[in-house]
Coordinates of N, CA and C in Angstrom, one line a residue:
X279 N 35.3 68.4 76.9 CA 35.5 68.5 75.4 C 36.6 69.6 75.2
X280 N 37.4 69.3 74.2 CA 38.5 70.3 73.9 C 37.9 71.5 73.1
X281 N 38.4 72.7 73.6 CA 37.9 73.9 73.0 C 38.6 74.1 71.6
X282 N 37.8 74.6 70.7 CA 38.3 74.9 69.3 C 39.3 76.0 69.4
X283 N 40.5 75.8 68.7 CA 41.5 76.9 68.6 C 41.1 78.0 67.6
X284 N 41.4 79.2 68.0 CA 41.2 80.3 67.0 C 42.3 80.2 65.9
X285 N 42.1 80.9 64.8 CA 43.1 80.9 63.8 C 44.4 81.5 64.2
X286 N 44.4 82.5 65.1 CA 45.7 83.0 65.7 C 46.4 81.9 66.4
X287 N 45.7 81.1 67.2 CA 46.3 80.0 68.0 C 46.8 79.0 67.0
X288 N 46.1 78.7 66.0 CA 46.5 77.7 65.0 C 47.8 78.1 64.3
X289 N 47.9 79.4 64.0 CA 49.1 80.0 63.3 C 50.3 79.9 64.3
X290 N 50.1 80.2 65.5 CA 51.2 80.2 66.5 C 51.7 78.7 66.6
X291 N 50.7 77.8 66.7 CA 51.0 76.4 66.8 C 51.8 75.9 65.6
X292 N 51.4 76.3 64.4 CA 52.1 75.9 63.2 C 53.5 76.5 63.2
X293 N 53.7 77.8 63.7 CA 55.0 78.4 63.7 C 56.0 77.7 64.6
X294 N 55.5 77.0 65.6 CA 56.3 76.2 66.5 C 56.9 75.0 65.7
X295 N 56.3 74.6 64.6 CA 56.7 73.4 63.8 C 57.6 73.8 62.7
X296 N 57.6 75.1 62.3 CA 58.3 75.6 61.1 C 59.7 76.1 61.6
X297 N 60.6 76.3 60.6 CA 61.9 76.8 60.9 C 61.7 78.2 61.5
X298 N 62.7 78.6 62.3 CA 62.6 79.9 63.1 C 62.5 81.1 62.1
X299 N 63.1 81.0 61.0 CA 63.1 82.2 60.1 C 61.7 82.5 59.5
X300 N 60.8 81.5 59.6 CA 59.4 81.7 59.1 C 58.6 82.6 60.0
X301 N 58.9 82.7 61.2 CA 58.1 83.5 62.2 C 57.9 84.9 61.7
X302 N 58.9 85.6 61.2 CA 58.8 87.0 60.8 C 58.0 87.1 59.5
X303 N 57.9 86.0 58.7 CA 57.1 86.1 57.5 C 55.7 86.2 57.8
X304 N 55.2 85.5 58.9 CA 53.8 85.5 59.3 C 53.4 86.5 60.4
X305 N 54.3 86.7 61.3 CA 54.0 87.6 62.4 C 54.4 89.1 62.1
X306 N 55.7 89.2 61.7 CA 56.2 90.6 61.5 C 55.6 91.3 60.3
X307 N 54.9 90.6 59.4 CA 54.3 91.2 58.2 C 52.8 91.0 58.2
X308 N 52.2 91.1 59.3 CA 50.8 90.8 59.4 C 49.9 91.8 58.6
X309 N 50.4 93.0 58.4 CA 49.6 94.0 57.7 C 49.5 93.7 56.2
X310 N 50.4 92.8 55.7 CA 50.5 92.5 54.3 C 49.4 91.5 53.9
X311 N 49.0 90.6 54.8 CA 48.1 89.6 54.5 C 47.1 89.3 55.7
X312 N 45.9 89.0 55.3 CA 44.9 88.7 56.4 C 45.3 87.4 57.1
X313 N 44.8 87.2 58.3 CA 45.1 86.0 59.1 C 44.9 84.7 58.4
X314 N 43.7 84.5 57.7 CA 43.4 83.3 57.0 C 44.5 83.0 56.0
X315 N 44.9 84.0 55.3 CA 45.9 83.8 54.2 C 47.2 83.4 54.8
X316 N 47.6 84.0 55.9 CA 48.9 83.6 56.6 C 48.8 82.2 57.2
X317 N 47.7 81.8 57.7 CA 47.5 80.5 58.1 C 47.6 79.5 57.0
X318 N 47.0 79.7 55.9 CA 47.1 78.9 54.7 C 48.6 78.8 54.2
X319 N 49.3 79.9 54.2 CA 50.7 80.0 53.8 C 51.5 79.1 54.7
X320 N 51.3 79.2 56.0 CA 52.0 78.4 57.0 C 51.8 76.9 56.8
X321 N 50.6 76.5 56.6 CA 50.3 75.1 56.3 C 51.0 74.7 55.0
X322 N 51.0 75.5 54.0 CA 51.6 75.2 52.7 C 53.1 75.0 52.9
X323 N 53.8 75.9 53.6 CA 55.2 75.8 53.9 C 55.6 74.6 54.7
X324 N 54.8 74.2 55.6 CA 55.0 73.0 56.4 C 55.0 71.8 55.5
X325 N 54.0 71.7 54.6 CA 54.0 70.6 53.7 C 55.2 70.6 52.7
X326 N 55.6 71.8 52.3 CA 56.7 71.9 51.4 C 58.0 71.5 52.1
X327 N 58.2 71.9 53.3 CA 59.4 71.5 54.0 C 59.4 70.0 54.2
X328 N 58.3 69.4 54.5 CA 58.2 67.9 54.7 C 58.5 67.2 53.4
X329 N 58.0 67.8 52.3 CA 58.3 67.2 51.0 C 59.8 67.2 50.7
X330 N 60.5 68.4 51.1 CA 61.9 68.4 50.9 C 62.7 67.4 51.7
X331 N 62.3 67.2 52.9 CA 62.9 66.2 53.8 C 62.7 64.8 53.3
X332 N 61.5 64.5 52.7 CA 61.2 63.2 52.2 C 61.9 62.9 50.8
X333 N 62.2 63.9 50.0 CA 62.6 63.7 48.7 C 63.9 64.2 48.3
X334 N 64.4 65.3 48.9 CA 65.6 66.0 48.5 C 66.8 65.5 49.3
X335 N 67.9 65.0 48.7 CA 69.0 64.5 49.4 C 69.7 65.4 50.4
X336 N 69.7 66.7 50.0 CA 70.3 67.7 50.9 C 69.6 67.8 52.3
X337 N 68.3 67.6 52.3 CA 67.4 67.9 53.4 C 67.1 66.6 54.2
X338 N 67.5 65.4 53.7 CA 67.0 64.1 54.2 C 67.4 63.9 55.6
X339 N 68.5 64.4 56.1 CA 68.9 64.2 57.5 C 68.4 65.3 58.5
X340 N 67.6 66.2 58.0 CA 67.1 67.3 58.8 C 65.7 67.1 59.3
X341 N 65.3 67.9 60.3 CA 63.9 68.0 60.7 C 63.4 69.4 60.1
X342 N 62.2 69.6 60.1 CA 61.7 70.9 59.5 C 62.2 72.0 60.4
X343 N 62.3 71.9 61.6 CA 62.7 72.9 62.5 C 64.2 73.3 62.3
X344 N 65.0 72.3 61.8 CA 66.5 72.5 61.6 C 66.8 73.3 60.4
X345 N 65.9 73.4 59.5 CA 66.2 74.1 58.2 C 66.5 75.6 58.4
X346 N 67.6 76.0 57.8 CA 68.1 77.4 57.9 C 67.8 78.1 56.6
X347 N 67.7 79.4 56.7 CA 67.5 80.2 55.5 C 68.4 79.9 54.4
X348 N 69.7 79.8 54.7 CA 70.7 79.5 53.6 C 70.5 78.2 53.0
X349 N 69.9 77.2 53.6 CA 69.6 75.9 53.1 C 68.7 76.0 51.8
X350 N 67.9 77.0 51.8 CA 66.9 77.1 50.7 C 67.5 77.4 49.4
X351 N 68.8 77.7 49.3 CA 69.4 77.9 48.0 C 69.7 76.6 47.3
X352 N 69.5 75.5 48.1 CA 69.7 74.1 47.5 C 68.5 73.7 46.7
X353 N 67.4 74.4 46.8 CA 66.2 74.0 46.1 C 66.2 74.6 44.7
X354 N 65.9 73.8 43.7 CA 65.9 74.3 42.3 C 64.5 74.4 41.8
X355 N 64.4 75.1 40.6 CA 63.1 75.2 40.0 C 62.5 73.8 39.6
X356 N 63.4 72.9 39.3 CA 63.0 71.5 39.0 C 62.4 70.8 40.2
X357 N 63.0 71.1 41.4 CA 62.4 70.5 42.6 C 61.0 71.1 42.9
X358 N 60.9 72.4 42.6 CA 59.6 73.0 42.8 C 58.5 72.5 41.8
X359 N 59.0 72.3 40.6 CA 58.0 71.8 39.6 C 57.6 70.4 40.0
X360 N 58.5 69.6 40.5 CA 58.1 68.3 41.0 C 57.1 68.4 42.1
X361 N 57.3 69.3 43.1 CA 56.4 69.5 44.2 C 55.0 70.0 43.7
X362 N 55.0 70.9 42.8 CA 53.8 71.5 42.2 C 53.0 70.4 41.5
X363 N 53.7 69.5 40.8 CA 53.0 68.4 40.1 C 52.4 67.4 41.1
X364 N 53.1 67.1 42.1 CA 52.5 66.2 43.1 C 51.4 66.8 43.9
X365 N 51.6 68.1 44.2 CA 50.6 68.8 45.0 C 49.3 69.0 44.1
X366 N 49.5 69.2 42.8 CA 48.3 69.5 42.0 C 47.4 68.3 41.8
X367 N 48.0 67.1 42.0 CA 47.3 65.9 41.8 C 46.2 65.7 42.9
X368 N 46.4 66.4 44.0 CA 45.5 66.2 45.2 C 44.7 67.5 45.5
X369 N 44.9 68.6 44.8 CA 44.3 69.8 45.2 C 43.7 70.6 44.0
X370 N 42.8 71.5 44.3 CA 42.2 72.3 43.2 C 43.3 73.3 42.7
X371 N 43.1 73.9 41.6 CA 44.0 74.8 40.9 C 44.2 76.0 41.8
X372 N 43.2 76.5 42.4 CA 43.3 77.7 43.3 C 44.2 77.4 44.5
X373 N 44.1 76.2 45.0 CA 45.0 75.8 46.1 C 46.4 75.7 45.7
X374 N 46.6 75.2 44.5 CA 48.0 75.0 44.0 C 48.6 76.4 43.7
X375 N 47.8 77.4 43.2 CA 48.3 78.7 43.0 C 48.7 79.4 44.4
X376 N 47.8 79.2 45.4 CA 48.2 79.7 46.7 C 49.4 79.1 47.3
X377 N 49.6 77.8 47.1 CA 50.8 77.1 47.6 C 52.0 77.7 46.9
X378 N 51.9 77.9 45.6 CA 53.1 78.5 44.9 C 53.3 79.9 45.4
X379 N 52.3 80.6 45.7 CA 52.5 82.0 46.2 C 53.1 82.0 47.6
X380 N 52.8 81.0 48.4 CA 53.4 80.8 49.7 C 54.9 80.6 49.6
X381 N 55.3 79.8 48.7 CA 56.7 79.5 48.6 C 57.4 80.7 48.0
X382 N 56.8 81.4 47.1 CA 57.3 82.6 46.5 C 57.5 83.7 47.5
X383 N 56.5 83.8 48.4 CA 56.6 84.8 49.5 C 57.8 84.5 50.4
X384 N 58.0 83.3 50.7 CA 59.1 82.9 51.5 C 60.4 83.3 50.9
X385 N 60.6 82.9 49.6 CA 61.8 83.3 48.8 C 62.0 84.8 48.7
X386 N 60.9 85.5 48.5 CA 61.0 87.0 48.5 C 61.6 87.5 49.8
X387 N 61.1 86.9 50.9 CA 61.6 87.3 52.2 C 63.1 87.0 52.4
X388 N 63.5 85.8 51.9 CA 64.9 85.4 52.1 C 65.8 86.2 51.2
X389 N 65.3 86.7 50.1 CA 66.1 87.5 49.1 C 66.2 88.9 49.6
X390 N 65.0 89.5 49.8 CA 64.9 91.0 50.0 C 65.2 91.4 51.5
X391 N 64.7 90.6 52.4 CA 64.8 91.0 53.8 C 66.0 90.4 54.5
X392 N 66.2 89.1 54.5 CA 67.3 88.4 55.1 C 68.6 88.5 54.2
X393 N 68.4 88.6 52.9 CA 69.5 88.7 52.0 C 70.5 87.5 52.1
X394 N 70.0 86.3 52.2 CA 70.8 85.1 52.3 C 70.9 84.3 51.1
X395 N 70.1 84.6 50.1 CA 70.1 84.0 48.8 C 69.9 85.1 47.7
X396 N 70.3 84.7 46.5 CA 70.2 85.7 45.4 C 69.1 85.4 44.4
X397 N 68.7 84.1 44.3 CA 67.8 83.6 43.3 C 66.5 83.0 43.8
X398 N 65.4 83.4 43.2 CA 64.1 82.8 43.6 C 63.8 81.7 42.6
X399 N 63.9 80.5 43.0 CA 63.7 79.4 42.0 C 62.2 79.3 41.6
X400 N 61.3 79.9 42.3 CA 59.9 79.9 41.9 C 59.7 80.6 40.5
X401 N 60.6 81.6 40.2 CA 60.5 82.3 38.9 C 60.7 81.3 37.7
X402 N 61.4 80.2 38.0 CA 61.7 79.3 36.9 C 60.7 78.1 36.8
X403 N 59.7 78.2 37.5 CA 58.7 77.1 37.6 C 57.6 77.2 36.6
X404 N 56.9 76.1 36.4 CA 55.7 76.1 35.5 C 54.7 77.1 36.0
X405 N 53.9 77.7 35.1 CA 52.9 78.6 35.4 C 51.7 77.8 35.9
X406 N 51.0 78.4 36.9 CA 49.7 77.9 37.4 C 48.6 78.8 36.8
X407 N 47.8 78.3 35.9 CA 46.8 79.1 35.3 C 45.5 78.8 35.9
X408 N 44.9 79.8 36.5 CA 43.5 79.7 37.0 C 42.6 80.2 36.0
X409 N 41.6 79.3 35.7 CA 40.6 79.7 34.6 C 39.9 81.0 35.0
X410 N 39.6 81.9 34.1 CA 38.8 83.1 34.4 C 37.5 82.8 35.0
X411 N 37.0 83.7 35.9 CA 35.7 83.5 36.5 C 34.6 83.9 35.4
X412 N 33.5 83.2 35.5 CA 32.3 83.6 34.7 C 31.7 84.8 35.4
X413 N 31.7 85.9 34.7 CA 31.1 87.1 35.3 C 29.6 87.2 35.0
X414 N 28.9 87.7 36.0 CA 27.5 87.8 35.9 C 27.1 89.0 35.1
X415 N 26.3 88.9 34.1 CA 25.9 90.0 33.3 C 24.4 90.3 33.7
X416 N 24.2 91.5 34.2 CA 22.9 91.9 34.6 C 22.1 92.5 33.5
X417 N 20.9 92.2 33.4 CA 20.0 92.8 32.4 C 19.5 94.1 32.9
X418 N 19.4 95.1 32.0 CA 18.8 96.4 32.4 C 17.3 96.3 32.2
X419 N 16.6 97.3 32.6 CA 15.1 97.3 32.6 C 14.5 97.0 31.2
X420 N 15.2 97.5 30.1 CA 14.7 97.4 28.8 C 14.8 95.9 28.3
X421 N 15.9 95.3 28.8 CA 16.1 93.9 28.3 C 15.1 92.9 29.0

C-alpha cells in the first residue's frame, strides 16, 4: 500500500509542477504563512495557471512550468474576474477568497520582491464578501 504523503511532501510535489518563480513564494517565506495555507495557495496557483493556459491567448502555447514572472503582466483584472466567476460556481465563498488571496500574494511577490511588474491586477477585481460569522453570546449567571 502506498504511504500517505505529508503536507510538506505534497507542497514540494506541487512546486515541481509550478513555474520556478513560485518556489520562493512558498519555501522562502514560510514564516509568513502556515504549511496548510501555503499548500492551499500552491493548489490555487496551479489551477489558476491551468486556467490561463486553457483560456488566455498569450498563454495557450505554454505549459505551467514555462510561465515566467514577466508573463504575468499579460493578465488583466478582467481575466481575473472571469476566473473568479468560474471558480466561485464550484466553491464556497471562503475558498474563493483564499484563491484570490493566493493570486494576490503571487502578484505582491512579483511587484515587491522580483520587481518585474508594476501593477497588481487583483486590485481591480470584484470584491469577495464573506458573510460575518454568527458570534456566540454567553449568558451570565443572572440571565
